mmCIF file of C-alpha atoms in Angstrom:
data_model
loop_
_atom_site.group_PDB
_atom_site.id
_atom_site.type_symbol
_atom_site.label_atom_id
_atom_site.label_comp_id
_atom_site.label_asym_id
_atom_site.label_seq_id
_atom_site.Cartn_x
_atom_site.Cartn_y
_atom_site.Cartn_z
ATOM 1 C CA MET A 1 54.936 155.584 111.700
ATOM 2 C CA LEU A 2 57.236 158.584 111.947
ATOM 3 C CA GLU A 3 56.375 159.336 115.574
ATOM 4 C CA SER A 4 56.997 155.749 116.699
ATOM 5 C CA SER A 5 60.220 155.568 114.682
ATOM 6 C CA LEU A 6 61.459 158.792 116.219
ATOM 7 C CA ILE A 7 60.720 157.435 119.693
ATOM 8 C CA ASP A 8 62.536 154.165 118.921
ATOM 9 C CA LEU A 9 65.553 155.905 117.405
ATOM 10 C CA LYS A 10 65.809 158.725 119.931
ATOM 11 C CA GLY A 11 69.204 158.479 121.591
ATOM 12 C CA LYS A 12 70.032 155.376 119.542
ATOM 13 C CA ARG A 13 73.728 154.947 118.850
ATOM 14 C CA LEU A 14 74.834 152.792 115.958
ATOM 15 C CA GLY A 15 77.916 150.660 116.444
ATOM 16 C CA LYS A 16 80.172 149.362 113.696
ATOM 17 C CA TRP A 17 78.055 146.245 113.190
ATOM 18 C CA GLU A 18 74.810 148.214 112.861
ATOM 19 C CA ARG A 19 76.452 150.611 110.426
ATOM 20 C CA GLY A 20 77.882 147.722 108.418
ATOM 21 C CA LEU A 21 74.471 146.059 108.103
ATOM 22 C CA LEU A 22 72.822 149.302 107.020
ATOM 23 C CA LEU A 23 75.472 149.787 104.334
ATOM 24 C CA ASP A 24 75.626 146.194 103.059
ATOM 25 C CA CYS A 25 72.070 144.860 103.210
ATOM 26 C CA GLY A 26 69.847 144.917 100.156
ATOM 27 C CA VAL A 27 66.298 146.236 100.160
ATOM 28 C CA ILE A 28 63.324 143.873 100.250
ATOM 29 C CA GLY A 29 61.841 143.326 96.827
ATOM 30 C CA GLN A 30 65.047 144.275 95.005
ATOM 31 C CA ARG A 31 67.960 142.118 96.141
ATOM 32 C CA THR A 32 68.610 138.860 97.908
ATOM 33 C CA GLY A 33 69.304 139.048 101.602
ATOM 34 C CA ILE A 34 72.774 138.799 103.047
ATOM 35 C CA PRO A 35 73.771 136.292 105.747
ATOM 36 C CA ILE A 36 73.895 137.832 109.213
ATOM 37 C CA ARG A 37 77.272 136.393 110.075
ATOM 38 C CA VAL A 38 80.985 137.165 109.844
ATOM 39 C CA GLU A 39 82.737 134.838 107.406
ATOM 40 C CA GLY A 40 85.692 133.294 109.199
ATOM 41 C CA GLY A 41 84.925 135.349 112.300
ATOM 42 C CA THR A 42 85.023 134.329 115.921
ATOM 43 C CA ARG A 43 82.020 133.310 117.972
ATOM 44 C CA ALA A 44 82.035 136.697 119.726
ATOM 45 C CA GLN A 45 81.952 138.528 116.396
ATOM 46 C CA ASN A 46 79.001 136.471 115.144
ATOM 47 C CA VAL A 47 77.113 137.040 118.392
ATOM 48 C CA ALA A 48 77.759 140.782 118.072
ATOM 49 C CA VAL A 49 76.493 140.997 114.489
ATOM 50 C CA ARG A 50 73.336 139.023 115.362
ATOM 51 C CA ARG A 51 72.710 141.344 118.298
ATOM 52 C CA ALA A 52 73.132 144.318 115.980
ATOM 53 C CA ALA A 53 70.592 142.820 113.572
ATOM 54 C CA LYS A 54 68.069 142.410 116.401
ATOM 55 C CA ASN A 55 68.594 146.034 117.435
ATOM 56 C CA LEU A 56 67.959 147.261 113.897
ATOM 57 C CA GLU A 57 64.937 144.989 113.531
ATOM 58 C CA ALA A 58 63.462 146.334 116.774
ATOM 59 C CA THR A 59 63.581 149.874 115.352
ATOM 60 C CA GLY A 60 62.044 148.876 112.009
ATOM 61 C CA LEU A 61 65.197 149.362 109.934
ATOM 62 C CA LEU A 62 65.905 145.697 109.189
ATOM 63 C CA ILE A 63 63.896 142.564 108.375
ATOM 64 C CA THR A 64 65.335 139.108 109.107
ATOM 65 C CA HIS A 65 64.314 135.591 108.155
ATOM 66 C CA LYS A 66 65.847 132.242 109.133
ATOM 67 C CA LEU A 67 67.091 130.164 106.192
ATOM 68 C CA ARG A 68 69.358 127.201 105.507
ATOM 69 C CA ARG A 69 72.826 127.992 104.186
ATOM 70 C CA ALA A 70 75.190 125.581 102.425
ATOM 71 C CA SER A 71 78.964 125.697 102.593
ATOM 72 C CA VAL A 72 81.735 123.398 101.387
ATOM 73 C CA ILE A 73 83.913 122.077 104.206
ATOM 74 C CA TYR A 74 86.802 119.633 104.516
ATOM 75 C CA ASP A 75 85.758 116.311 106.067
ATOM 76 C CA GLU A 76 88.571 114.263 107.559
ATOM 77 C CA ARG A 77 86.494 111.087 107.288
ATOM 78 C CA LEU A 78 86.309 111.420 103.494
ATOM 79 C CA ALA A 79 90.108 111.530 103.344
ATOM 80 C CA MET A 80 90.408 108.073 104.910
ATOM 81 C CA PRO A 81 91.134 105.033 102.714
ATOM 82 C CA ILE A 82 88.287 102.713 101.745
ATOM 83 C CA TYR A 83 88.805 99.005 101.073
ATOM 84 C CA ARG A 84 86.854 97.611 98.143
ATOM 85 C CA ASP A 85 87.368 94.501 95.994
ATOM 86 C CA GLY A 86 90.964 93.868 97.006
ATOM 87 C CA ALA A 87 92.195 97.461 96.679
ATOM 88 C CA PHE A 88 92.129 100.769 98.542
ATOM 89 C CA TYR A 89 90.479 103.947 97.289
ATOM 90 C CA ARG A 90 90.135 107.533 98.426
ATOM 91 C CA ARG A 91 87.935 110.456 97.447
ATOM 92 C CA VAL A 92 89.599 112.845 94.994
ATOM 93 C CA SER A 93 88.167 115.783 96.943
ATOM 94 C CA PRO A 94 87.611 115.084 100.664
ATOM 95 C CA LYS A 95 84.970 117.809 100.956
ATOM 96 C CA ARG A 96 81.235 117.829 101.491
ATOM 97 C CA ILE A 97 78.339 120.259 101.709
ATOM 98 C CA HIS A 98 77.505 121.399 105.235
ATOM 99 C CA TRP A 99 74.097 122.933 106.013
ATOM 100 C CA THR A 100 73.613 125.426 108.828
ATOM 101 C CA ASP A 101 70.788 127.630 110.028
ATOM 102 C CA CYS A 102 71.485 131.242 109.172
ATOM 103 C CA LEU A 103 69.686 134.569 109.462
ATOM 104 C CA ALA A 104 69.221 136.533 106.265
ATOM 105 C CA GLY A 105 68.766 140.293 106.442
ATOM 106 C CA TRP A 106 67.040 142.884 104.254
ATOM 107 C CA LEU A 107 66.576 146.593 104.751
ATOM 108 C CA SER A 108 62.993 147.675 105.224
ATOM 109 C CA PRO A 109 61.780 150.594 103.055
ATOM 110 C CA PHE A 110 62.297 152.880 106.031
ATOM 111 C CA GLY A 111 65.769 151.422 106.586
ATOM 112 C CA ALA A 112 66.645 152.037 102.940
ATOM 113 C CA GLY A 113 65.550 155.650 103.300
ATOM 114 C CA VAL A 114 67.620 156.038 106.463
ATOM 115 C CA ARG A 115 70.663 154.734 104.593
ATOM 116 C CA VAL A 116 70.193 157.303 101.830
ATOM 117 C CA GLU A 117 69.507 160.173 104.231
ATOM 118 C CA TYR A 118 72.351 159.391 106.635
ATOM 119 C CA LEU A 119 74.852 157.939 104.147
ATOM 120 C CA PRO A 120 77.650 160.487 104.876
ATOM 121 C CA GLU A 121 77.406 159.808 108.614
ATOM 122 C CA LEU A 122 77.305 156.034 108.125
ATOM 123 C CA ARG A 123 80.341 155.945 105.855
ATOM 124 C CA GLY A 124 82.319 158.489 107.825
ATOM 125 C CA GLN A 125 81.633 156.863 111.209
ATOM 126 C CA ARG A 126 80.256 160.195 112.395
ATOM 127 C CA PRO A 127 77.637 160.597 115.157
ATOM 128 C CA ILE A 128 74.038 160.463 113.947
ATOM 129 C CA ARG A 129 71.419 162.946 115.128
ATOM 130 C CA TRP A 130 67.906 161.645 114.693
ATOM 131 C CA THR A 131 65.647 164.575 113.832
ATOM 132 C CA SER A 132 62.013 164.603 112.744
ATOM 133 C CA GLU A 133 62.804 166.371 109.486
ATOM 134 C CA ARG A 134 65.490 163.963 108.371
ATOM 135 C CA LEU A 135 63.479 160.908 109.412
ATOM 136 C CA ARG A 136 60.520 162.256 107.456
ATOM 137 C CA ASN A 137 62.763 162.541 104.395
ATOM 138 C CA ALA A 138 64.017 158.995 104.977
ATOM 139 C CA GLU A 139 60.475 157.673 105.221
ATOM 140 C CA HIS A 140 59.485 159.457 102.014
ATOM 141 C CA ILE A 141 62.529 158.115 100.148
ATOM 142 C CA GLY A 142 61.966 154.555 101.328
ATOM 143 C CA PHE A 143 58.297 154.299 100.418
ATOM 144 C CA THR A 144 58.497 156.152 97.100
ATOM 145 C CA GLU A 145 61.809 155.124 95.559
ATOM 146 C CA TYR A 146 61.974 151.545 96.824
ATOM 147 C CA VAL A 147 58.813 149.600 97.769
ATOM 148 C CA SER A 148 55.386 150.697 98.872
ATOM 149 C CA ALA A 149 54.897 148.242 101.760
ATOM 150 C CA PRO A 150 57.323 146.817 104.351
ATOM 151 C CA VAL A 151 56.395 143.193 103.637
ATOM 152 C CA LEU A 152 58.929 140.453 102.929
ATOM 153 C CA ASP A 153 57.793 138.814 99.709
ATOM 154 C CA ALA A 154 58.043 135.063 99.114
ATOM 155 C CA ALA A 155 60.210 135.720 96.049
ATOM 156 C CA ASP A 156 62.793 137.425 98.267
ATOM 157 C CA VAL A 157 62.929 134.398 100.553
ATOM 158 C CA GLU A 158 63.073 131.863 97.704
ATOM 159 C CA GLY A 159 65.734 133.798 95.811
ATOM 160 C CA THR A 160 67.874 134.165 98.908
ATOM 161 C CA GLN A 161 67.472 130.495 99.831
ATOM 162 C CA GLU A 162 68.571 129.547 96.318
ATOM 163 C CA ALA A 163 71.620 131.797 96.621
ATOM 164 C CA PHE A 164 72.467 130.357 100.043
ATOM 165 C CA ALA A 165 72.256 126.797 98.657
ATOM 166 C CA ARG A 166 74.581 127.511 95.728
ATOM 167 C CA THR A 167 78.057 126.023 96.210
ATOM 168 C CA SER A 168 81.026 125.096 94.081
ATOM 169 C CA PRO A 169 80.869 121.572 92.595
ATOM 170 C CA ILE A 170 82.515 118.760 94.548
ATOM 171 C CA ASN A 171 84.445 115.989 92.824
ATOM 172 C CA LYS A 172 83.108 112.759 94.365
ATOM 173 C CA ALA A 173 85.196 110.454 92.166
ATOM 174 C CA MET A 174 87.339 107.781 93.820
ATOM 175 C CA LYS A 175 90.997 107.161 93.013
ATOM 176 C CA ARG A 176 93.018 104.042 93.689
ATOM 177 C CA ILE A 177 95.787 104.573 96.239
ATOM 178 C CA GLY A 178 98.793 102.768 97.638
ATOM 179 C CA PRO A 179 101.956 103.455 99.648
ATOM 180 C CA PRO A 180 105.169 104.689 98.004
ATOM 181 C CA GLY A 181 106.546 101.910 95.823
ATOM 182 C CA ALA A 182 103.214 100.178 95.226
ATOM 183 C CA GLU A 183 103.110 101.236 91.568
ATOM 184 C CA GLU A 184 106.588 99.823 90.969
ATOM 185 C CA ASN A 185 105.741 96.533 92.702
ATOM 186 C CA PRO A 186 101.967 95.986 92.386
ATOM 187 C CA GLY A 187 102.245 92.248 93.018
ATOM 188 C CA ARG A 188 103.778 92.730 96.464
ATOM 189 C CA TRP A 189 101.146 95.362 97.336
ATOM 190 C CA THR A 190 98.342 92.979 96.343
ATOM 191 C CA SER A 191 99.886 90.201 98.429
ATOM 192 C CA ALA A 192 100.199 92.566 101.403
ATOM 193 C CA ILE A 193 96.523 93.489 101.132
ATOM 194 C CA ASN A 194 95.503 89.832 100.988
ATOM 195 C CA CYS A 195 97.612 89.009 104.032
ATOM 196 C CA ALA A 196 96.105 91.905 105.998
ATOM 197 C CA VAL A 197 92.576 90.816 105.082
ATOM 198 C CA ARG A 198 93.305 87.250 106.213
ATOM 199 C CA GLU A 199 94.732 88.503 109.516
ATOM 200 C CA LEU A 200 92.142 91.123 110.425
ATOM 201 C CA GLY A 201 89.047 89.735 108.750
ATOM 202 C CA SER A 202 86.154 92.191 108.726
ATOM 203 C CA LYS A 203 87.846 95.052 110.588
ATOM 204 C CA GLY A 204 87.578 98.620 109.327
ATOM 205 C CA SER A 205 89.267 99.968 106.225
ATOM 206 C CA VAL A 206 91.675 102.141 108.224
ATOM 207 C CA ASP A 207 92.993 99.152 110.189
ATOM 208 C CA LEU A 208 93.307 97.135 106.988
ATOM 209 C CA TRP A 209 95.194 99.987 105.330
ATOM 210 C CA THR A 210 97.607 100.350 108.253
ATOM 211 C CA ARG A 211 98.310 96.632 108.413
ATOM 212 C CA SER A 212 98.678 96.346 104.628
ATOM 213 C CA VAL A 213 101.281 99.115 104.590
ATOM 214 C CA GLU A 214 103.152 97.472 107.477
ATOM 215 C CA ILE A 215 103.279 94.147 105.644
ATOM 216 C CA PHE A 216 104.278 95.828 102.378
ATOM 217 C CA LYS A 217 107.220 97.570 104.104
ATOM 218 C CA SER A 218 108.256 94.486 106.096
ATOM 219 C CA ASP A 219 111.411 92.458 105.476
ATOM 220 C CA GLU A 220 109.478 89.484 104.128
ATOM 221 C CA THR A 221 110.230 88.607 100.538
ATOM 222 C CA ASP A 222 107.624 88.558 97.803
ATOM 223 C CA ALA A 223 107.772 84.775 97.744
ATOM 224 C CA GLN A 224 107.091 84.569 101.484
ATOM 225 C CA LEU A 225 104.031 86.791 101.121
ATOM 226 C CA LEU A 226 102.741 84.633 98.294
ATOM 227 C CA GLN A 227 103.197 81.501 100.417
ATOM 228 C CA ARG A 228 100.693 82.826 102.947
ATOM 229 C CA GLY A 229 97.849 80.843 101.449
ATOM 230 C CA PRO A 230 94.211 81.365 102.419
ATOM 231 C CA GLN A 231 93.287 79.743 105.695
ATOM 232 C CA ARG A 232 91.004 76.746 105.449
ATOM 233 C CA ALA A 233 87.518 77.732 106.548
ATOM 234 C CA THR A 234 85.995 75.568 109.265
ATOM 235 C CA TYR A 235 82.567 75.216 110.797
ATOM 236 C CA ARG A 236 82.282 74.418 114.527
ATOM 237 C CA GLY A 237 85.712 72.823 114.663
ATOM 238 C CA ARG A 238 85.237 70.547 111.644
ATOM 239 C CA LYS A 239 88.099 70.418 109.174
ATOM 240 C CA THR A 240 85.806 70.907 106.229
ATOM 241 C CA ALA A 241 83.202 73.621 105.970
ATOM 242 C CA LYS A 242 79.587 72.834 105.338
ATOM 243 C CA PRO A 243 78.127 73.755 101.950
ATOM 244 C CA GLY A 244 77.744 77.504 101.745
ATOM 245 C CA GLN A 245 79.882 78.259 104.797
ATOM 246 C CA LEU A 246 83.105 78.678 102.814
ATOM 247 C CA GLN A 247 81.486 81.193 100.492
ATOM 248 C CA LYS A 248 80.017 83.063 103.479
ATOM 249 C CA ARG A 249 83.430 83.154 105.161
ATOM 250 C CA ARG A 250 85.025 84.530 102.021
ATOM 251 C CA ARG A 251 82.447 87.313 101.882
ATOM 252 C CA GLU A 252 83.238 88.206 105.495
ATOM 253 C CA LEU A 253 86.937 88.369 104.727
ATOM 254 C CA ILE A 254 86.314 90.660 101.784
#
């Protein structure tokens, strides 16, 4: 293995991303893998760190595995009002869990030995000279002090996947909402909602919310809003609805 490693590493220069991975990654069999990505970084930065991981993997210093990673993100749709049973509600926390494919990285035993042997150069950003003697020491350190075989165990994958799926809890409770002044005058707000439902019928909750707020802030008096009685349901132009049609129409309005 030493001869092939020396050939692969001969003339190899390590950039800042390769050095960062060698310093930060855990060793297989001992720690969970780290995500091969830059948190909050640009697309170019994430492409660069993935390219660095491939370079290290090609030389036998790194082992990667594709996993699913969970993160909590803000969802604008969850912040929109929802109409239900004559009132509007909104999520307390408009966030959700977002799953993405992500590479996880571990140092191979040889990579762990290289980190120990070349630690001063890696930390000091100094040039690295790959010599047979130092690589032999790195190989000995990796396979004696860490693990005996460069095989990614299932426990490493499962433990890392569990860590990647762990997120902060999300409050999915709903709270009742209304425009400014609705708490002081709940009767007018209820009348405004009823008027909007009668006007728009089965349109979306956002349209109902917008129209309800417009009616609530209009110049109409509370008495005028109350006088807007429910429209008489009809069936095919008849003045009176057939049995069951009125109830169906009411469900559509709600």
